[in-house]
Tab-separated table of C-alpha atoms in Angstrom:
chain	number	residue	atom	x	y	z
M	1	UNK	CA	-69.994	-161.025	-24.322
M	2	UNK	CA	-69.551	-157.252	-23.162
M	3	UNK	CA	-66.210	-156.289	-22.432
M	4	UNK	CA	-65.162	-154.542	-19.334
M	5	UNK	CA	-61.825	-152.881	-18.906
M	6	UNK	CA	-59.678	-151.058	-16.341
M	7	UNK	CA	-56.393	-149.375	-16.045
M	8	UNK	CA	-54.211	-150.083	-12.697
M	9	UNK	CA	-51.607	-147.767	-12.191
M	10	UNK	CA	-48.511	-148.305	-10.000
M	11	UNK	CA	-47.873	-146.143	-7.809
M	12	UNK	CA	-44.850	-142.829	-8.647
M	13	UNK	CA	-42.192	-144.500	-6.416
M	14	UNK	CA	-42.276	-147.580	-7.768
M	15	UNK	CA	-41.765	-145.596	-11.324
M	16	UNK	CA	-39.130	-143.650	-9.889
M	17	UNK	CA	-37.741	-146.345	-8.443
M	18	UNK	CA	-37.294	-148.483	-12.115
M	19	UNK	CA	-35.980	-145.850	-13.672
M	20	UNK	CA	-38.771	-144.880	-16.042
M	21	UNK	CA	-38.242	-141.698	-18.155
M	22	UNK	CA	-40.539	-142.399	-20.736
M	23	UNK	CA	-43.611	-141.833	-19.132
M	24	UNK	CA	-45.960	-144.264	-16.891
M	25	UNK	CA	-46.010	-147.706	-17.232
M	26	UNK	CA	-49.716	-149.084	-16.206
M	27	UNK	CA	-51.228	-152.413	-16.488
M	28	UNK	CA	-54.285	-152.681	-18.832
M	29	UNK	CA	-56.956	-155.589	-18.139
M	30	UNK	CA	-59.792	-156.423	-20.270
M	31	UNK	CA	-62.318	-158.730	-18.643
M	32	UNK	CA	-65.363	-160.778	-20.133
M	33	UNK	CA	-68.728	-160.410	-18.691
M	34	UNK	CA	-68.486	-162.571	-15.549
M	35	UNK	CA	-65.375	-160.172	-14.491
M	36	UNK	CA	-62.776	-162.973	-15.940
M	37	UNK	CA	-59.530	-161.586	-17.032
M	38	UNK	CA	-58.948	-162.030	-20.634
M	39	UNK	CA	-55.773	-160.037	-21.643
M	40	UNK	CA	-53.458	-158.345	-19.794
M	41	UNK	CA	-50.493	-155.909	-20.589
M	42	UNK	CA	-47.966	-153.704	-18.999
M	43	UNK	CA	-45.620	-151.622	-20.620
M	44	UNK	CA	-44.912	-147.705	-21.546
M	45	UNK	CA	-45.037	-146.407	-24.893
M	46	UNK	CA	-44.022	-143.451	-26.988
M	47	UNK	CA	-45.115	-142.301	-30.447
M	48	UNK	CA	-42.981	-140.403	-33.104
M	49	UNK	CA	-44.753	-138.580	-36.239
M	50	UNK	CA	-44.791	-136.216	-38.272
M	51	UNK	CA	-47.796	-133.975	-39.500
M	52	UNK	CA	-48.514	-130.708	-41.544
M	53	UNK	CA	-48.307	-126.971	-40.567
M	54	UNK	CA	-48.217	-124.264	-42.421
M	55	UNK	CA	-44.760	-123.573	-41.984
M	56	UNK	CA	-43.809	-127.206	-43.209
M	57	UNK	CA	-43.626	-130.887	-42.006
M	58	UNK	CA	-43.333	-130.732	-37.856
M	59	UNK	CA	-41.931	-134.339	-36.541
M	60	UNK	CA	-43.477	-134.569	-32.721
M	61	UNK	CA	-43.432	-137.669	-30.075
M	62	UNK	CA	-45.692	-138.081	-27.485
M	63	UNK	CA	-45.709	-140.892	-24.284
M	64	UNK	CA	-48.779	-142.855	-23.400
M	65	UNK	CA	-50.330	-140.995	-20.306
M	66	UNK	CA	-50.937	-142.170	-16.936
M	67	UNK	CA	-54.366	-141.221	-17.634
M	68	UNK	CA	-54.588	-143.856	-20.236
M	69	UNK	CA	-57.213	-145.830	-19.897
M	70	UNK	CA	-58.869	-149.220	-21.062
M	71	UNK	CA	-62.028	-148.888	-23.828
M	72	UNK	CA	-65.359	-150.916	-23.269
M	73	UNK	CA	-65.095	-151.122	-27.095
M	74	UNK	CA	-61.948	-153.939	-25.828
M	75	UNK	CA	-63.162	-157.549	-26.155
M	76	UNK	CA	-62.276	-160.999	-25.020
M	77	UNK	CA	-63.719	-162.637	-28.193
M	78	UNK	CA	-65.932	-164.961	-29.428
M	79	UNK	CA	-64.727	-168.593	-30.784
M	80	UNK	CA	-64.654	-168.688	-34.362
M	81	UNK	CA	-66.376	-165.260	-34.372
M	82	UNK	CA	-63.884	-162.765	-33.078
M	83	UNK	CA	-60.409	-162.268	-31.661
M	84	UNK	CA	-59.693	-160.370	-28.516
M	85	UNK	CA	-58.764	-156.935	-28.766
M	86	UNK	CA	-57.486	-154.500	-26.404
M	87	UNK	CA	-58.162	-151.023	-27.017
M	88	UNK	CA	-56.314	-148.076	-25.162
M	89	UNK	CA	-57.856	-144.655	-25.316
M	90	UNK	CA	-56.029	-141.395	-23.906
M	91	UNK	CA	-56.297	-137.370	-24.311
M	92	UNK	CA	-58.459	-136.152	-26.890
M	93	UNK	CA	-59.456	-138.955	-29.404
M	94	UNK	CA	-56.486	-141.205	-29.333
M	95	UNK	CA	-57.040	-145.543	-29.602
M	96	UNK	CA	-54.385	-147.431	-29.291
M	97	UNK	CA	-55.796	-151.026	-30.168
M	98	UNK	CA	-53.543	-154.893	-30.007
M	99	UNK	CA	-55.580	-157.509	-31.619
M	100	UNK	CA	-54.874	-161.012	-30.505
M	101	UNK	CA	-54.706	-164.292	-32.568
M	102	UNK	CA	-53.945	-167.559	-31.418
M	103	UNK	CA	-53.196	-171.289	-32.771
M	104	UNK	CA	-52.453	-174.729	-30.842
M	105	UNK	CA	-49.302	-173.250	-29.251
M	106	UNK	CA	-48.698	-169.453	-29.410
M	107	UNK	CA	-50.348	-166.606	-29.464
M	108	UNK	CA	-49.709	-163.574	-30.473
M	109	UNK	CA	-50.435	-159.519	-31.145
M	110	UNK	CA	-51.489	-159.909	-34.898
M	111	UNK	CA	-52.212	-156.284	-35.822
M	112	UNK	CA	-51.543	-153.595	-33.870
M	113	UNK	CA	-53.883	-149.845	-34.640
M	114	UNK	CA	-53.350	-146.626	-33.701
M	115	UNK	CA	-55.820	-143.954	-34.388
M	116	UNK	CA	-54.783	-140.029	-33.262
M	117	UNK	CA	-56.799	-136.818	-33.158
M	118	UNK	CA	-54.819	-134.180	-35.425
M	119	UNK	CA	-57.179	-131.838	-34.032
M	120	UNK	CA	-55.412	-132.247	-30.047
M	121	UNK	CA	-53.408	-128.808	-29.905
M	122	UNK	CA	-51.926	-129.892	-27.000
M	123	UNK	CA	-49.829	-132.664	-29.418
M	124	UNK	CA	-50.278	-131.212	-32.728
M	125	UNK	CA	-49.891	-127.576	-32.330
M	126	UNK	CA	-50.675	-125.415	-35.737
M	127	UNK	CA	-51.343	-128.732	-37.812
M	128	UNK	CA	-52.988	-127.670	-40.749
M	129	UNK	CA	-54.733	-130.260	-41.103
M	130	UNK	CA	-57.840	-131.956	-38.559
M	131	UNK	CA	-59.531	-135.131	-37.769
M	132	UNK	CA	-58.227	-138.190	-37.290
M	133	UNK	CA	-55.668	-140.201	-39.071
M	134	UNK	CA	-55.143	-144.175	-38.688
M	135	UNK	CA	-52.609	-146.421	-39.241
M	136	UNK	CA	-51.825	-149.536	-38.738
M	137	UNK	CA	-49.454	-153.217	-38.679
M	138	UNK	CA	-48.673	-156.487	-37.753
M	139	UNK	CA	-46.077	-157.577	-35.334
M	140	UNK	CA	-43.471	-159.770	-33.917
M	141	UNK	CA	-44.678	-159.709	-30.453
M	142	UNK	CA	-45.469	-163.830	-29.772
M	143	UNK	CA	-45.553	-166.461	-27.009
M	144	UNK	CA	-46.433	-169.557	-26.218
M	145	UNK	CA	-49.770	-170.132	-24.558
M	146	UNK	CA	-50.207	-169.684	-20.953
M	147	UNK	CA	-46.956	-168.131	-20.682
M	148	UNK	CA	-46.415	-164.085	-20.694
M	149	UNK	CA	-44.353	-162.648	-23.256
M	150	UNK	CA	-41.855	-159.961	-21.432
M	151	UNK	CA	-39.399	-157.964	-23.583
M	152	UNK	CA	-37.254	-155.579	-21.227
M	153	UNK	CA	-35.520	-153.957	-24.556
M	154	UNK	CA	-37.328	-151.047	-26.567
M	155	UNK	CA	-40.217	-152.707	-29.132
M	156	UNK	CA	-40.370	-150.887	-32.169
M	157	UNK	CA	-43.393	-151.230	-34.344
M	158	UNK	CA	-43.429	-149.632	-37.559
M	159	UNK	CA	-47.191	-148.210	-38.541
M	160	UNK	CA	-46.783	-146.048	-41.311
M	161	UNK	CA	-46.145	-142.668	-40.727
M	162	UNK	CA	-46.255	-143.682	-36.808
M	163	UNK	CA	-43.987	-145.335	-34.836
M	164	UNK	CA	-44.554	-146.876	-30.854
M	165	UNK	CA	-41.827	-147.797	-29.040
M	166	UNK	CA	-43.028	-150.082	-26.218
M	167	UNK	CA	-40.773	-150.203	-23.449
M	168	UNK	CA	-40.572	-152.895	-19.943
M	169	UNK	CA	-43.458	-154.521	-21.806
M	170	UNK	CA	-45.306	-157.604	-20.360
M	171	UNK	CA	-48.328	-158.884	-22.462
M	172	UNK	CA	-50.914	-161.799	-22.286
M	173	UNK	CA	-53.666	-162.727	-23.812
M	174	UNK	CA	-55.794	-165.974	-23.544
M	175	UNK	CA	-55.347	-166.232	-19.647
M	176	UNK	CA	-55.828	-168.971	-18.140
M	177	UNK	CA	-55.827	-167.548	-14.187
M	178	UNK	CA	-56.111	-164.060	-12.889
M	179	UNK	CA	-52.673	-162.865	-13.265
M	180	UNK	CA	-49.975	-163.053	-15.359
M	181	UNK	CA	-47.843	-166.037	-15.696
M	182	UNK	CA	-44.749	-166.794	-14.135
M	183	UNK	CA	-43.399	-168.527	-16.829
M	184	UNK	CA	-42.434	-166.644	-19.613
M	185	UNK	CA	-41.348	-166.340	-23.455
M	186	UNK	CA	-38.793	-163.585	-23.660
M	187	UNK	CA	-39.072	-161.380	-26.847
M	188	UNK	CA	-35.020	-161.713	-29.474
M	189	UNK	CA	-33.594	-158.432	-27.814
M	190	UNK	CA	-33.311	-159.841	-24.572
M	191	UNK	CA	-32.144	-163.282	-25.439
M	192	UNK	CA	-28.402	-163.418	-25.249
M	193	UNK	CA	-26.010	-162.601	-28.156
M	194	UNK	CA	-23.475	-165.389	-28.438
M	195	UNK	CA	-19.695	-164.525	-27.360
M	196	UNK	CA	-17.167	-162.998	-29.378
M	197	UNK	CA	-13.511	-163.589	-29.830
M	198	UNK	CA	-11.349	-161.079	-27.820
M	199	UNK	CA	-10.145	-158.476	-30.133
M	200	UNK	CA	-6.555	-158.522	-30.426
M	201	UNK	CA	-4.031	-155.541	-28.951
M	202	UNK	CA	-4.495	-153.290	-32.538
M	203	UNK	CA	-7.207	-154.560	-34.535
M	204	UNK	CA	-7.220	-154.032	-38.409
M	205	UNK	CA	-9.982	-151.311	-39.359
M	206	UNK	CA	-13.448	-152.238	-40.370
M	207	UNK	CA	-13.224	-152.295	-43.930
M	208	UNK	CA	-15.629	-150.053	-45.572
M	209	UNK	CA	-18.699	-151.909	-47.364
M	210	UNK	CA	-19.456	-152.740	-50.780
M	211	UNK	CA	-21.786	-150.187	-52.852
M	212	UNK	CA	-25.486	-151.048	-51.327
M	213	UNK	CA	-27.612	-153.177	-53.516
M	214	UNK	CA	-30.444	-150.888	-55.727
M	215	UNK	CA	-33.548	-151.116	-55.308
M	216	UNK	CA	-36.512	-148.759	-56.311
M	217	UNK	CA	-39.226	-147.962	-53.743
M	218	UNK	CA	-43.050	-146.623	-54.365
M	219	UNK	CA	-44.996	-145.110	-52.270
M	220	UNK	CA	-48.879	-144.302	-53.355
M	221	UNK	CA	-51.421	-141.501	-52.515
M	222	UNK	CA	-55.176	-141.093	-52.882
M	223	UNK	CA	-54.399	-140.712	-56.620
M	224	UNK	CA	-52.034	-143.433	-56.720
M	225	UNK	CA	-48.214	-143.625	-56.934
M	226	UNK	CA	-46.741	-140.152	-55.522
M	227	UNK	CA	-43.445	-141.227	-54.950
M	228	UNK	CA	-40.619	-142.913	-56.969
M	229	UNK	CA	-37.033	-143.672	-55.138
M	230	UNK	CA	-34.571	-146.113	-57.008
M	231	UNK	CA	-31.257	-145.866	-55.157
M	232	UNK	CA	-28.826	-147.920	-53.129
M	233	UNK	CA	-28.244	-146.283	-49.890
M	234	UNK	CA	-25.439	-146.348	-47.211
M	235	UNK	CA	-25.093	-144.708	-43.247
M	236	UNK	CA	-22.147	-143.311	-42.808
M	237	UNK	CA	-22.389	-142.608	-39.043
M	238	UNK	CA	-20.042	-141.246	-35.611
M	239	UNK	CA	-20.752	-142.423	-32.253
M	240	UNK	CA	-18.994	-142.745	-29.248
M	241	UNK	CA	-18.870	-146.490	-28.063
M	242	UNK	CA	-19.262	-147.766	-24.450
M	243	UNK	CA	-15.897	-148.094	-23.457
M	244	UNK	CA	-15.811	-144.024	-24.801
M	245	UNK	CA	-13.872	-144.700	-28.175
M	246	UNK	CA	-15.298	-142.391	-30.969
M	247	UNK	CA	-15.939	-144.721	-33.998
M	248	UNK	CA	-17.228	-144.225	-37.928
M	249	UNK	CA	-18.723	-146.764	-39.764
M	250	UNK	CA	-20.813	-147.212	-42.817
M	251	UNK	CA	-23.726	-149.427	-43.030
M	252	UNK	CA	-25.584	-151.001	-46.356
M	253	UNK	CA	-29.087	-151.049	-46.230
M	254	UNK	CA	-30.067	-154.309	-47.722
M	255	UNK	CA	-33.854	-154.373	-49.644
M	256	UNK	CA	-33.818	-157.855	-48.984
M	257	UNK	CA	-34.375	-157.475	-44.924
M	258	UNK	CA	-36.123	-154.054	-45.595
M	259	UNK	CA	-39.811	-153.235	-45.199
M	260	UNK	CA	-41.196	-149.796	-46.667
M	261	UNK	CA	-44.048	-147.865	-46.360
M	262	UNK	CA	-44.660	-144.147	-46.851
M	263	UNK	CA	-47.403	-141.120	-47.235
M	264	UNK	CA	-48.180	-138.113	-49.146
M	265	UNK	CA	-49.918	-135.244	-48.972
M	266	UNK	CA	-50.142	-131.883	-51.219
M	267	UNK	CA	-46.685	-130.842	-50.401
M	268	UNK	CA	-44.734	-134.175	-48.622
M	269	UNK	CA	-44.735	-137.151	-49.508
M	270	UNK	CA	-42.749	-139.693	-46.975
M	271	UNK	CA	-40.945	-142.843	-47.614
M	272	UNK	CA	-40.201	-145.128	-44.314
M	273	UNK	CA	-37.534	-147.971	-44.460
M	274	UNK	CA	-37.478	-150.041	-41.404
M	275	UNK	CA	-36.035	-153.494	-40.570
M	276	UNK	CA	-36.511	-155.493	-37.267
M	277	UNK	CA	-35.020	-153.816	-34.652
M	278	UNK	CA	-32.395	-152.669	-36.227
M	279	UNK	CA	-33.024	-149.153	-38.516
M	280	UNK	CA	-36.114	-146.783	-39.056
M	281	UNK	CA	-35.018	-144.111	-41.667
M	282	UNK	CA	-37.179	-141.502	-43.197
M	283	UNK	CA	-36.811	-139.487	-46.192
M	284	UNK	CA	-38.818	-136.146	-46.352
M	285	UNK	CA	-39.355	-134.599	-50.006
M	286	UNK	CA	-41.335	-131.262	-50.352
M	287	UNK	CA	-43.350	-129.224	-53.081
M	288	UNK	CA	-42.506	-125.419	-52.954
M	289	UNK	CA	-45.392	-124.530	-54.783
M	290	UNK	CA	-44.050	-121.618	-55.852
M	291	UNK	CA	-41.054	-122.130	-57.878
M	292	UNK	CA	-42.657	-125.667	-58.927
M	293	UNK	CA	-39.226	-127.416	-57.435
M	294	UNK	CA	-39.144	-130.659	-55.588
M	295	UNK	CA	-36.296	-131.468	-52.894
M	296	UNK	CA	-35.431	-133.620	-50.143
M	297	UNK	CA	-36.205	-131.918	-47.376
M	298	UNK	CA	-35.441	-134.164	-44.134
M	299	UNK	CA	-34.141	-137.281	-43.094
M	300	UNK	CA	-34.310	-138.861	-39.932
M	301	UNK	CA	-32.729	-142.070	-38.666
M	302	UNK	CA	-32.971	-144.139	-35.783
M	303	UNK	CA	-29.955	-146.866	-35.815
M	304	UNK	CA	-29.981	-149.810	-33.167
M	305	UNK	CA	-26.026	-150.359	-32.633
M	306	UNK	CA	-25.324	-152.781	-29.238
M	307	UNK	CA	-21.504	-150.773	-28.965
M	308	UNK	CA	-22.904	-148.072	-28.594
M	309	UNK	CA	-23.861	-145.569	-25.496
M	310	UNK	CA	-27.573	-146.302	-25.102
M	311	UNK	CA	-27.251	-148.442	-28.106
M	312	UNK	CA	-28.648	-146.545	-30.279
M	313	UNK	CA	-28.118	-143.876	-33.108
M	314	UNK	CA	-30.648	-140.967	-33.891
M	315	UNK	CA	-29.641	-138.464	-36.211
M	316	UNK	CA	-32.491	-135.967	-38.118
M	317	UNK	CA	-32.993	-132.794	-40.284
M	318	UNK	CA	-35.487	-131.051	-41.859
M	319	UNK	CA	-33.982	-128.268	-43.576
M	320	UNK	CA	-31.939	-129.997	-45.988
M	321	UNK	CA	-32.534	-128.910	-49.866
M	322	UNK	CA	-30.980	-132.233	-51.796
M	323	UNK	CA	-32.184	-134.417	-54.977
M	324	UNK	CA	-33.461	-131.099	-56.625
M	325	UNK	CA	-35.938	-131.160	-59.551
M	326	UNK	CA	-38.832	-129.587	-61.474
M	327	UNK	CA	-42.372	-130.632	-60.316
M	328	UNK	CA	-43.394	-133.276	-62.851
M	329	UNK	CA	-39.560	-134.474	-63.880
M	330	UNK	CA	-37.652	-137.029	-61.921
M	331	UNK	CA	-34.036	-136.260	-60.135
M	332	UNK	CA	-31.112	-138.424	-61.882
M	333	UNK	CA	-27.462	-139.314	-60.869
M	334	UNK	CA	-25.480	-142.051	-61.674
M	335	UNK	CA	-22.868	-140.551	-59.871
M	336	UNK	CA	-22.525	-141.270	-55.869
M	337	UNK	CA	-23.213	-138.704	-53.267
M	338	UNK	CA	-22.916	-137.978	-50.179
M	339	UNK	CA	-25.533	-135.873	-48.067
M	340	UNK	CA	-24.256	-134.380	-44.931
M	341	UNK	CA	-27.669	-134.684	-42.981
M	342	UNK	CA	-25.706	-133.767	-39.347
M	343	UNK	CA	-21.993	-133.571	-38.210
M	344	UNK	CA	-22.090	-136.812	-37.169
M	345	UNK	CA	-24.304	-138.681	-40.164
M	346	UNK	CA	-24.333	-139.002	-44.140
M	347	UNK	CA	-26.405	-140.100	-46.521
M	348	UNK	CA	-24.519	-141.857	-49.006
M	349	UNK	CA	-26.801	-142.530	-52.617
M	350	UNK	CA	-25.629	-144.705	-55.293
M	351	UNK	CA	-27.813	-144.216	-58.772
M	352	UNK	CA	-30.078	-142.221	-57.587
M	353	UNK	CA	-33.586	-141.526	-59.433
M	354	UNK	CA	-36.365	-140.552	-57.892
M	355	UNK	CA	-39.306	-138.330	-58.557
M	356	UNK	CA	-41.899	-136.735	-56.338
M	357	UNK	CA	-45.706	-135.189	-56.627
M	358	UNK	CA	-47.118	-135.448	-60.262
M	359	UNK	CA	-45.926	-138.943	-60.525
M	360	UNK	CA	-47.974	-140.371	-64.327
M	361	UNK	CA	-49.104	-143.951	-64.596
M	362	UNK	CA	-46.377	-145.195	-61.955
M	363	UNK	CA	-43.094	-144.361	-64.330
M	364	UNK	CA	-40.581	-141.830	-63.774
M	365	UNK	CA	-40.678	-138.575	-65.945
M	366	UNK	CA	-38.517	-136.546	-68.158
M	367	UNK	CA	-35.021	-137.037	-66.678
M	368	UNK	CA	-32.923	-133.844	-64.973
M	369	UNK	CA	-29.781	-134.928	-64.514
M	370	UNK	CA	-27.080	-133.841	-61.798
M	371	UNK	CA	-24.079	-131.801	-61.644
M	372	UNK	CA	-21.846	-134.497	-61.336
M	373	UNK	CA	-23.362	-136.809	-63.900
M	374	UNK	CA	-23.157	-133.682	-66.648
M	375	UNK	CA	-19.476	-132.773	-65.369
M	376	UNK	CA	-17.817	-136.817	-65.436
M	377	UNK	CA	-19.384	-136.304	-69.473
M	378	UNK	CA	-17.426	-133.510	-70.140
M	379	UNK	CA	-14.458	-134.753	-69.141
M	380	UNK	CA	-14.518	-137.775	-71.616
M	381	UNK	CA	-15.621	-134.826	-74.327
M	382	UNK	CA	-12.778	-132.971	-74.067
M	383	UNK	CA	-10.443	-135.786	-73.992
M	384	UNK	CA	-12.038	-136.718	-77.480
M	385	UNK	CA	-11.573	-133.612	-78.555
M	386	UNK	CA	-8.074	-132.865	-77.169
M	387	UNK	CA	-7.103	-136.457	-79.455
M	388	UNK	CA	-8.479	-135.213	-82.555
M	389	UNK	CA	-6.911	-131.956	-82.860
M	390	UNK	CA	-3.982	-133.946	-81.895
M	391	UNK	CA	-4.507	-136.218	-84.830
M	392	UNK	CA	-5.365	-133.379	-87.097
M	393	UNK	CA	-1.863	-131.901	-86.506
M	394	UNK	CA	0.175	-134.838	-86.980
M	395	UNK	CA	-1.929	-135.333	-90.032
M	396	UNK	CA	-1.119	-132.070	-91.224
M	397	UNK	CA	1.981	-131.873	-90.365
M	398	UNK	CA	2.478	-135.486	-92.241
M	399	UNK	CA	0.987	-133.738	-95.663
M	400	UNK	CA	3.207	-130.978	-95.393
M	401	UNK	CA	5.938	-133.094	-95.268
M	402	UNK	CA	5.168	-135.438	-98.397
M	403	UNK	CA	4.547	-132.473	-100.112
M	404	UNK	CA	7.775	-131.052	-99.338
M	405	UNK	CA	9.682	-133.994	-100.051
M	406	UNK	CA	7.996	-134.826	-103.398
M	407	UNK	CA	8.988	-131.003	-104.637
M	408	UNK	CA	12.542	-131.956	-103.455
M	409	UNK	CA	12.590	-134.535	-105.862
M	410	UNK	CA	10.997	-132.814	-109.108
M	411	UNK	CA	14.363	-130.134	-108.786
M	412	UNK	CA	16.677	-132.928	-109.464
């Protein structure tokens, strides 16, 4: 059946009102041919990314517009045939499309796609590159049928090199009346946490984590794999809580509750770690063609911490010039660092080994190693040979000795 769609906006002082500083929230409908609602959502949304200039990578986020509107591309479906889909269109070429599956009980947004004009100069000034890019995921947003699924916390999906944060969001699909249902299936961030023992008067410190767990990470191109990370990596990150206490801690990320994705192009490749919720970090490394040297060149993290003000932690910088190494070789250190990415964040790397551009059959290349690795082998070098000069002496000194006693005795 054709699709018919429509955007209802509410009006600025109910906006101003709820507090909304992330642009407007509006409520998308998609109807069938007889004018039955379908799907309906509500919610604002902003989009970080990061695309090419000629001056380097430029990160750049975006809201959804008031003057989004609903696509008559948007479908209810066909049984057996088809899903419903609900496609968003806004400025110059920009989709943003939730496709709905469904079994006996739930249902549930099973891939969301966003497709964006690089060619919009009013969102990607000086990109040197045009046309439009796509990417895409599934998602955790679910609820049971006939109910509404509301989330009043920030929902992060993770598309690639894109991410949405949907905000106040209220979604249905597979209506069963003209609205949206009063009952309702509330997303994990708003369900509550359980309670916590009272801390006592002066609490031990936090003590600092185990080394993280390695793991190596790939990320492919149009020519396959462009970019090789084996590490273990750990946040070491300031905030100021809510009760105004100014706190460090250090935070593992674990591989085994850590998704990863990634990009390239001729002169950045991008690799994206991201768990539920929780972290989205991003590590930049660029070709300067040339001196033929590969570096990491930004990192960006967004931490979700409930103590703190806002409850989160955002940190980035893109003029960093780390993990240093010949186009063609890979970067080696068996030796920790730390990378001072802002005043209030580090990077902390355990075994690092990574290699970027002019990646060959998927395996790292010759090995460059770091300054640290080639100092802690000098050290045991000249302890080796500080003990065998040491031995040579006594030795010598031993044979002059038996010498001179064994003349001693031929005079009597």
């Amino acid at each position: 059946m054709a699709a018919l769609g429509g955007a209802r906006r509410r009006p600025l002082v109910l906006l101003l009102f709820a507090g909304l500083v992330h642009g407007a929230s509006a409520v998308f409908v998609v109807k069938n041919g007889n004018g039955t609602a379908c799907v309906m959502a509500d919610f604002s949304a902003t989009f970080l990314t990061s695309y090419d200039t000629r001056s380097g990578p430029q990160n750049v986020s975006f809201n959804l517009p008031p003057g989004a509107e609903v696509s008559n591309s948007s479908s209810c479906g066909k049984e057996n045939a088809s899903d419903p889909s609900l496609m968003i269109t806004f400025g110059r070429g920009h989709m943003l499309t939730l496709t709905f599956t469904r079994n006996a009980t739930r249902y549930k947004v099973q891939l969301m796609h966003f497709a964006y004009n690089l060619s919009d100069t009013d969102i990607f000034p000086n990109s040197s590159s045009t046309g439009v890019k796509t990417v895409e995921s599934v998602t955790d947003i679910k609820a049971d049928i006939n109910k509404t699924y509301r989330c009043v916390s920030d929902t992060r999906v993770h598309m690639g090199s894109v991410t949405v944060t949907l905000r106040n969001t209220a979604i249905q699909a597979y209506l069963s009346g003209s609205n949206f249902s009063r009952e309702e299936t509330r997303c994990e961030q708003d369900l509550p946490t359980p309670a916590t023992p009272t801390a006592p008067p002066q609490p031990s410190p936090t003590p600092a984590p185990a080394s993280p767990t390695v793991f190596r990470y790939s990320v492919n191109g149009t020519n396959g794999t462009c970019l090789l990370v084996s590490m273990g990596l750990q946040l070491n990150v300031t905030y100021r809580t809510v009760d105004n206490k100014t706190v460090t801690r250090e935070f593992n990320v674990n591989p085994d509750n850590t998704t990863f994705g990634g990009n390239c192009s001729a002169t950045l490749a991008t690799l994206e770690l991201y768990d539920r919720n929780l972290l989205f970090l991003v590590l930049q490394f660029s070709l300067n063609e040339s001196s033929s040297r590969v570096f990491l060149q930004g990192v960006q993290l967004n931490l979700t911490l409930p103590d703190a003000r806002g409850h989160s932690f955002t940190a980035s910088n893109s003029s960093l010039s780390a993990l240093q190494a010949t186009a063609g070789s890979s970067y080696k250190c068996d030796a920790e660092q730390r990378l001072r990415v802002t005043s209030t964040f580090s990077l902390n790397m355990f075994r690092v080994w990574v290699q970027a551009f002019r990646v060959d059959g998927g395996k790292f290349g010759p090995v460059e190693e770091c300054q640290l690795d080639e100092n802690s082998m000098l050290i045991p070098i000249a302890v080796g040979g500080a003990l065998a000069g040491l031995v040579l002496i006594v030795l010598i000194a031993y044979l002059i000795g038996r010498k001179r006693s064994h003349a001693g005795y031929q005079t009597i």
